[in-house]
PDB file of C-alpha atoms in Angstrom:
ATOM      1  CA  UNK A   1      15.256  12.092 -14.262  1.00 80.00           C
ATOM      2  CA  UNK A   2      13.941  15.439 -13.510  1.00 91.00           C
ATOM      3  CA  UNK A   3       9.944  15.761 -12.469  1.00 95.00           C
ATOM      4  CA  UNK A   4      10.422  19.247 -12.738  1.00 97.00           C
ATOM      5  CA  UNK A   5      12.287  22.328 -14.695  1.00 97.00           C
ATOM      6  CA  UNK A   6      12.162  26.039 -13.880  1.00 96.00           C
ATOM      7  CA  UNK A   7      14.057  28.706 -15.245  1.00 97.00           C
ATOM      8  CA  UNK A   8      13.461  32.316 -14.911  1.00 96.00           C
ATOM      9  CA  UNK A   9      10.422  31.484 -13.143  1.00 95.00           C
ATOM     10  CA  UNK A  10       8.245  35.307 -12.609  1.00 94.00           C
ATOM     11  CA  UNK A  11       4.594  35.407 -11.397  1.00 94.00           C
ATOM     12  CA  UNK A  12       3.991  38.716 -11.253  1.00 92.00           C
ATOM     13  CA  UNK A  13       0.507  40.116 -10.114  1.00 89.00           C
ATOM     14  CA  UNK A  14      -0.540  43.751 -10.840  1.00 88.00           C
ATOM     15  CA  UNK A  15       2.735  44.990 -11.942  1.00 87.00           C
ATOM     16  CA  UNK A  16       4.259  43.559  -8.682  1.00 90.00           C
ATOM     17  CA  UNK A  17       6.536  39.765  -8.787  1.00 91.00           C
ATOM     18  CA  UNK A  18       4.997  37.306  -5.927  1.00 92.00           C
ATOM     19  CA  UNK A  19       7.149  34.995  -7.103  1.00 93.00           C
ATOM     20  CA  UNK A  20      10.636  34.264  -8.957  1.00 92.00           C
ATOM     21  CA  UNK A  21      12.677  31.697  -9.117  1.00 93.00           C
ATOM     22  CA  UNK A  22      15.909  31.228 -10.999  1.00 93.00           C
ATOM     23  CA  UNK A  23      16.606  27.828 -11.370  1.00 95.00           C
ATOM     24  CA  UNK A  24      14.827  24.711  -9.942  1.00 95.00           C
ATOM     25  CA  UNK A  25      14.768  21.084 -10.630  1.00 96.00           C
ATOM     26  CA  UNK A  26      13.270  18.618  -8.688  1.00 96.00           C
ATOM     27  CA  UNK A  27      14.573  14.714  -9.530  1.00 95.00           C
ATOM     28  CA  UNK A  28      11.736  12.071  -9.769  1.00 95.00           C
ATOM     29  CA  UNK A  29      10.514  10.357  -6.449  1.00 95.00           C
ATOM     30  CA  UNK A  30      12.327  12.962  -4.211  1.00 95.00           C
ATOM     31  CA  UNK A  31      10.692  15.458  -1.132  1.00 96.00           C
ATOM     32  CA  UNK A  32      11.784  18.608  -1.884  1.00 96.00           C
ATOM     33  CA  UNK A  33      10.906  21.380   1.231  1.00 96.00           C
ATOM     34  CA  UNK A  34      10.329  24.812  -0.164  1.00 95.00           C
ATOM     35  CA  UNK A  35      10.937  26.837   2.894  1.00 95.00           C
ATOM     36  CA  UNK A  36      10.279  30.708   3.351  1.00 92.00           C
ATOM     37  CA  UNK A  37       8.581  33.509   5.453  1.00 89.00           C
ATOM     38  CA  UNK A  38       5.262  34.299   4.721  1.00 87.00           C
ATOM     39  CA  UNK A  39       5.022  36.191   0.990  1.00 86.00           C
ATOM     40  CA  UNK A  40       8.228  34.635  -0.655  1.00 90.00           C
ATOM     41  CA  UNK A  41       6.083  32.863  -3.158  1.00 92.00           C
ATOM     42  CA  UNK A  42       5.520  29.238  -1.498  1.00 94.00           C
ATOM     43  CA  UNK A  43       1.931  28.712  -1.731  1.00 93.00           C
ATOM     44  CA  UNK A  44       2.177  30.433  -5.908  1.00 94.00           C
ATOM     45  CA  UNK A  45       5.025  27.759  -6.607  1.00 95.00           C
ATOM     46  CA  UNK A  46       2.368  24.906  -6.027  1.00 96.00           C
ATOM     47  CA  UNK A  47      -0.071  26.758  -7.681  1.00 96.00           C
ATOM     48  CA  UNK A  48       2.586  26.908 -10.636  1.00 96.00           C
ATOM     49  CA  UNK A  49       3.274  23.165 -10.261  1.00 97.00           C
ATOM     50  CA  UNK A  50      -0.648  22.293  -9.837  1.00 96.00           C
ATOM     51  CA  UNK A  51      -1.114  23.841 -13.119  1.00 94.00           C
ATOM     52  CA  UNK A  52      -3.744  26.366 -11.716  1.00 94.00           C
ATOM     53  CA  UNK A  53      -1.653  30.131 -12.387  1.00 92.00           C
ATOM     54  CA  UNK A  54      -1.849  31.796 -15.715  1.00 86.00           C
ATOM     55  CA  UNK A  55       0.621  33.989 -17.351  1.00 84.00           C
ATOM     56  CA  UNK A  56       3.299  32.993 -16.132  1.00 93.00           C
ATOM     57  CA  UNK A  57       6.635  34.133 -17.449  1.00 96.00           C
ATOM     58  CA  UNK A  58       9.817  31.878 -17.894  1.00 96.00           C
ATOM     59  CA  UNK A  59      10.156  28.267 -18.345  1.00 95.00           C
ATOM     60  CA  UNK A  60       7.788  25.252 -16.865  1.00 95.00           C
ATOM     61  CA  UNK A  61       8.372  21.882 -17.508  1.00 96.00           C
ATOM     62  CA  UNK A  62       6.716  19.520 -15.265  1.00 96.00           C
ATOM     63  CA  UNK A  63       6.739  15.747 -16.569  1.00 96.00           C
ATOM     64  CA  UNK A  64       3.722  14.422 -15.308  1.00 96.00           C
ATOM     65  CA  UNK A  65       0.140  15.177 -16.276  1.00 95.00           C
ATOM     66  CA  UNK A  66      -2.227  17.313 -14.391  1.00 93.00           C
ATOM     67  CA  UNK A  67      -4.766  14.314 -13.964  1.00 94.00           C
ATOM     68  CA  UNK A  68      -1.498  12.924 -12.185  1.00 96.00           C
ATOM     69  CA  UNK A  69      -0.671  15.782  -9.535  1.00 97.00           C
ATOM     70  CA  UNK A  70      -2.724  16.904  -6.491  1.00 97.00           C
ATOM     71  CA  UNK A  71      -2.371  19.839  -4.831  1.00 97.00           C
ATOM     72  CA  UNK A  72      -3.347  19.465  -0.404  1.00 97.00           C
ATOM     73  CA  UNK A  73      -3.935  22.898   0.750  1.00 94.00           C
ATOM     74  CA  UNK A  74      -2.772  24.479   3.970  1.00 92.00           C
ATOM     75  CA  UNK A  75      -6.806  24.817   4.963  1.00 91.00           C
ATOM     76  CA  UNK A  76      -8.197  22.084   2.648  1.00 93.00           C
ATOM     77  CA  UNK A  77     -11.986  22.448   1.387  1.00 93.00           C
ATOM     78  CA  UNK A  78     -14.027  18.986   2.316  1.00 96.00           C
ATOM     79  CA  UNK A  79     -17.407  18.596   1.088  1.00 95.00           C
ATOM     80  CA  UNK A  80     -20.782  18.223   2.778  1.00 94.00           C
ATOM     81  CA  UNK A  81     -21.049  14.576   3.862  1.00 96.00           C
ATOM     82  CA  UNK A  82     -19.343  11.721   5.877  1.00 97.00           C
ATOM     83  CA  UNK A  83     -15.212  11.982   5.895  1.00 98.00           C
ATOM     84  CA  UNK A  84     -15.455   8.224   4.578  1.00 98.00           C
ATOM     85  CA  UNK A  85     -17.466   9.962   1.132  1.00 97.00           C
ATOM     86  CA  UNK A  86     -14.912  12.679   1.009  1.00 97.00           C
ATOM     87  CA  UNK A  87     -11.950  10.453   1.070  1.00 98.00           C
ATOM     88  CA  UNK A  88     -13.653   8.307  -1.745  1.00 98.00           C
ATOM     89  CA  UNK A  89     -14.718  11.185  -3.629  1.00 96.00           C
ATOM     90  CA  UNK A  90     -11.532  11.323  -6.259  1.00 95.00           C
ATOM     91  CA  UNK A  91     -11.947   7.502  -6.419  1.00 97.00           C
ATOM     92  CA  UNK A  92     -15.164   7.898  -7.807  1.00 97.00           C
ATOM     93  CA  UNK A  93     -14.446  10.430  -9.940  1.00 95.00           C
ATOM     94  CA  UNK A  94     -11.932   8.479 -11.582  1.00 95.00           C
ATOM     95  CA  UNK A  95     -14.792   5.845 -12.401  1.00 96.00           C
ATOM     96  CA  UNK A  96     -13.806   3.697  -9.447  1.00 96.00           C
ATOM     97  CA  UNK A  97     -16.407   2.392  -7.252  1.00 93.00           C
ATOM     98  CA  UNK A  98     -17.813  -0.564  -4.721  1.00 95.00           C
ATOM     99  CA  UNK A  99     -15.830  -2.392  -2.562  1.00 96.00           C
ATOM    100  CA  UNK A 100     -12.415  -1.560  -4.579  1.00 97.00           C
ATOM    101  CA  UNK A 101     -13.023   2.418  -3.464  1.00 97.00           C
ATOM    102  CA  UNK A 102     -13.948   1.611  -0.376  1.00 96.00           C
ATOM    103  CA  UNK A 103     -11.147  -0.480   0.472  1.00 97.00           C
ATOM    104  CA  UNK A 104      -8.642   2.207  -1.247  1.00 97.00           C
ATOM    105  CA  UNK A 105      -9.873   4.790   1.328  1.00 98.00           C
ATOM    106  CA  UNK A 106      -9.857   2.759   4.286  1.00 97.00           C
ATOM    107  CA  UNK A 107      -6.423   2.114   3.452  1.00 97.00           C
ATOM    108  CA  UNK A 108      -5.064   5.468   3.425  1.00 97.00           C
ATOM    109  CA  UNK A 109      -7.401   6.720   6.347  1.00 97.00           C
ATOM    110  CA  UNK A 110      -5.997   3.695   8.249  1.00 97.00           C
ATOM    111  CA  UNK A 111      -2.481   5.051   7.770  1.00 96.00           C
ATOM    112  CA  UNK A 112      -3.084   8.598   8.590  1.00 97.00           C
ATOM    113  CA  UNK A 113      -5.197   7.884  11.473  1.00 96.00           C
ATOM    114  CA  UNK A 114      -8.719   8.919  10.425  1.00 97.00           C
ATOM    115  CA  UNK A 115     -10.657   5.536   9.580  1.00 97.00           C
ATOM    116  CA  UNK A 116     -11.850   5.818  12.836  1.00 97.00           C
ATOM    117  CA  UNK A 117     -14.087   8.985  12.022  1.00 97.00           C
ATOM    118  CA  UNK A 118     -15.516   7.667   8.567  1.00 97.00           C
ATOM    119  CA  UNK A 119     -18.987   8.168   8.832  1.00 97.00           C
ATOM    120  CA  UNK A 120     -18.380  11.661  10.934  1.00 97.00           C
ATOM    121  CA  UNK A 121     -19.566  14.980   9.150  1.00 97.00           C
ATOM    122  CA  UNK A 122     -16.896  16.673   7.746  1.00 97.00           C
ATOM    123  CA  UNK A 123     -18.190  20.159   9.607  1.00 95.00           C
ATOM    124  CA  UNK A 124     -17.486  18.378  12.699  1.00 96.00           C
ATOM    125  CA  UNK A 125     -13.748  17.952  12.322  1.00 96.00           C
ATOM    126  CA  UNK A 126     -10.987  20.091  13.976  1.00 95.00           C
ATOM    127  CA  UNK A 127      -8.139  21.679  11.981  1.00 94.00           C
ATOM    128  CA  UNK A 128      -5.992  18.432  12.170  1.00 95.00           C
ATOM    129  CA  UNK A 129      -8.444  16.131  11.078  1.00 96.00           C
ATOM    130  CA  UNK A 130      -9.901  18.010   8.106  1.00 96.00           C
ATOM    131  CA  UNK A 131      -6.182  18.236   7.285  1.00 96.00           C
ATOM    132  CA  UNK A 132      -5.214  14.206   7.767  1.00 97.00           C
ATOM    133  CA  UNK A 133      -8.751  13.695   5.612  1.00 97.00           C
ATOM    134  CA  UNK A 134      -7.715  15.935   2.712  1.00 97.00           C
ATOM    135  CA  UNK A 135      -4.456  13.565   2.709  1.00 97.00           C
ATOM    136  CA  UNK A 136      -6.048  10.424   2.716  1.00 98.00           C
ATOM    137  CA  UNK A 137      -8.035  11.995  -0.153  1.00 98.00           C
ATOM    138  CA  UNK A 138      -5.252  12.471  -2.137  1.00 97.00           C
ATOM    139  CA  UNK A 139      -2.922   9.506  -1.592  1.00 97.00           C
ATOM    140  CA  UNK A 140      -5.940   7.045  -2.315  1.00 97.00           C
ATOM    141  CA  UNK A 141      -5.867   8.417  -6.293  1.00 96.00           C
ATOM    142  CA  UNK A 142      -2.093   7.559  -5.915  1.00 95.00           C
ATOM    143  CA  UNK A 143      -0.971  10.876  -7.702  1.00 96.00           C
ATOM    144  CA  UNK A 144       2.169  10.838  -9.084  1.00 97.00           C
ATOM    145  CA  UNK A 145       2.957  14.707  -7.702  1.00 98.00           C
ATOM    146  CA  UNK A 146       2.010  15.494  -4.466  1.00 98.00           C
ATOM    147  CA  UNK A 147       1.607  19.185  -3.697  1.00 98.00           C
ATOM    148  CA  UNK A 148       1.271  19.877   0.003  1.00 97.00           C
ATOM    149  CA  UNK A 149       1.040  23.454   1.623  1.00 96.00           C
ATOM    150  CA  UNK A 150       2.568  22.991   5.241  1.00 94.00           C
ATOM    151  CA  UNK A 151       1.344  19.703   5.806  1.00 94.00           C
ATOM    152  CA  UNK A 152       2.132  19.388   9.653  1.00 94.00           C
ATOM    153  CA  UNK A 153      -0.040  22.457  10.528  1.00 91.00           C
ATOM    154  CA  UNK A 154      -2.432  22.189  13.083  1.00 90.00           C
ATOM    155  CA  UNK A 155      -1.571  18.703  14.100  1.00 94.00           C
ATOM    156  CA  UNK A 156      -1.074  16.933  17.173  1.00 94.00           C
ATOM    157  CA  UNK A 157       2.151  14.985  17.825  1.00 94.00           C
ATOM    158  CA  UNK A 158       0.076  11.648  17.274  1.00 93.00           C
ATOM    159  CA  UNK A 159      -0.887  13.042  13.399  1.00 94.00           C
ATOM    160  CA  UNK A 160       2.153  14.402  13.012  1.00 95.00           C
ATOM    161  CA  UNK A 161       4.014  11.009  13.443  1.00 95.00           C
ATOM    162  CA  UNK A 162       1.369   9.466  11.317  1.00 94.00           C
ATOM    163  CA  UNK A 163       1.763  11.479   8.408  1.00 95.00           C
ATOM    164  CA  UNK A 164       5.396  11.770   8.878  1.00 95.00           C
ATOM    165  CA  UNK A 165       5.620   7.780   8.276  1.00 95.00           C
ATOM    166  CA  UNK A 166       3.300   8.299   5.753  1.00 95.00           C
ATOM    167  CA  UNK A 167       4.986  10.767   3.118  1.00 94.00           C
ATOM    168  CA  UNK A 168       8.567   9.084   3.814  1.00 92.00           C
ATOM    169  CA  UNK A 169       7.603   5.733   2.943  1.00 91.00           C
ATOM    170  CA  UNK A 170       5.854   6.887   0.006  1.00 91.00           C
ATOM    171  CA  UNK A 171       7.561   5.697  -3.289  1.00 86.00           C
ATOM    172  CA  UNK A 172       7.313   7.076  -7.495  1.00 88.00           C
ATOM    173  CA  UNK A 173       5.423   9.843  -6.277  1.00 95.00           C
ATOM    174  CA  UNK A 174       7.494  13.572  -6.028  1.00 96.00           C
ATOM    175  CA  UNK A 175       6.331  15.770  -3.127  1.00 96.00           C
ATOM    176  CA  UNK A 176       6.767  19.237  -2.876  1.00 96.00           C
ATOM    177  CA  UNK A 177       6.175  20.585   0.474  1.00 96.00           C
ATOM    178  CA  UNK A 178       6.119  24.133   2.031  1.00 94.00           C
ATOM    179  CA  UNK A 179       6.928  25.538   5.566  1.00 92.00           C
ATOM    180  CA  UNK A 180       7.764  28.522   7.331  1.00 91.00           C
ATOM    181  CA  UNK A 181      11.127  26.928   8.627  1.00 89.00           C
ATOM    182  CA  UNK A 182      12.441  24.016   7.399  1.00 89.00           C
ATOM    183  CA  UNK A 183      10.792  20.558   7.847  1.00 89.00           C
ATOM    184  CA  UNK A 184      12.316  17.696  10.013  1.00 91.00           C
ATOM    185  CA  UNK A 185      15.112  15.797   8.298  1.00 90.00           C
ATOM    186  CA  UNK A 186      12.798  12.693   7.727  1.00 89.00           C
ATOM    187  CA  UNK A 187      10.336  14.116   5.881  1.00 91.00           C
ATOM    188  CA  UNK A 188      12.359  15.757   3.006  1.00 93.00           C
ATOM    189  CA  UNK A 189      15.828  14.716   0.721  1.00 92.00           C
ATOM    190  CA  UNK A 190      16.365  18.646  -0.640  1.00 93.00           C
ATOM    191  CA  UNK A 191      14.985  22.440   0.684  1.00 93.00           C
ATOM    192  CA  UNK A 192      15.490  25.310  -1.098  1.00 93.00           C
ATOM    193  CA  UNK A 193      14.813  28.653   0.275  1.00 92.00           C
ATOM    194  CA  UNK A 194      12.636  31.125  -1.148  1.00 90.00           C
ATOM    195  CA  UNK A 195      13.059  34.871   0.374  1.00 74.00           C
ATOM    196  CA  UNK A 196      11.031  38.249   0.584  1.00 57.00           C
ATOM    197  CA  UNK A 197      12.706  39.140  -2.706  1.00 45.00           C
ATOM    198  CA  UNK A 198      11.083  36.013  -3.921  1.00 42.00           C
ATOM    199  CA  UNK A 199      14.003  34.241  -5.485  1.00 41.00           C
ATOM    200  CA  UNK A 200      16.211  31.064  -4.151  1.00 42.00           C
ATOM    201  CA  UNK A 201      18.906  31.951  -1.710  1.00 37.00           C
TER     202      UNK A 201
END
């Protein structure tokens, strides 16, 4: 079963196309890498698949519910407060709260290594942390599409392990993940490679 369905896929932008793509389907449950050089279109693709571009030209079919996708960004925007409230934040928001959203986040900061900073400020984190903490944030509302802009940026070989074991043992949830060259072997099943001319090749 396909998660996803593009055909003649154009974004264009003030006359000019930042990104096309032919054909693309993505089966349920799988890690697809989008891989390409800087202004092929990889970050716009999530933003197609996170539901958050307009006007979009071609054909979009995405089989699971915005509420249901999340979209990690390569510089992810934490709020004021403790990383412990951040993680717990889309918990809340989804009317979950006491002990149950508390134990949901220290679950998922647990496995990507950042329990041990819960009641840090969020301003105080460096690049890899505030990264591993938007993560956490997003695999404790269990989302069913998991949109992740070059995930292993700015992390140390210690969070790069951890989130490595992290996203491959991860089951019924499709992730989408971009790079600048193509992601280990573990951490994906398909790639497809987006070029300047912003199509497949």
């Amino acid at each position: 079963m396909a998660a996803i369905e593009l055909n003649n896929l154009r974004v264009r932008k003030n006359g000019t196309t930042i990104c096309a793509i032919d054909q693309l389907s993505v089966v349920a449950g799988s890690r697809l890498g989008i891989v390409g050089e800087n202004g092929s279109g990889k970050s716009t693709l999530l933003r197609v698949l996170a539901g958050l571009e307009v006007g979009i030209e071609g054909t979009c079919r995405i089989a699971v519910p915005q509420i249901d996708r999340v979209y990690v960004h390569q510089q992810p925007l934490l709020f004021r407060g403790s990383v412990v409230s951040n993680v717990m934040y889309g918990l809340r928001a989804r009317g979950i709260a006491g002990a149950e959203c508390r134990r949901r986040a220290r679950q998922w900061m647990e496995r990507t290594g950042v329990w041990r900073l819960a009641e840090s400020p969020s301003r105080q984190l460096s690049g890899g942390e505030r990264k591993r903490t938007a993560l956490a944030r997003a695999l404790a509302i269990e989302p069913k599409l998991l949109l992740l802009d070059e995930p292993l940026a700015d992390l140390d070989d210690d969070g790069t392990g951890r989130v490595l074991e992290v996203l491959e043992e991860l089951s019924g949830t499709t992730v989408v993940i971009t790079s600048p060259t193509s992601p280990p072997d573990r951490l994906v099943t398909d790639r497809v490679v987006l070029n300047a001319a912003m199509s497949p090749s």
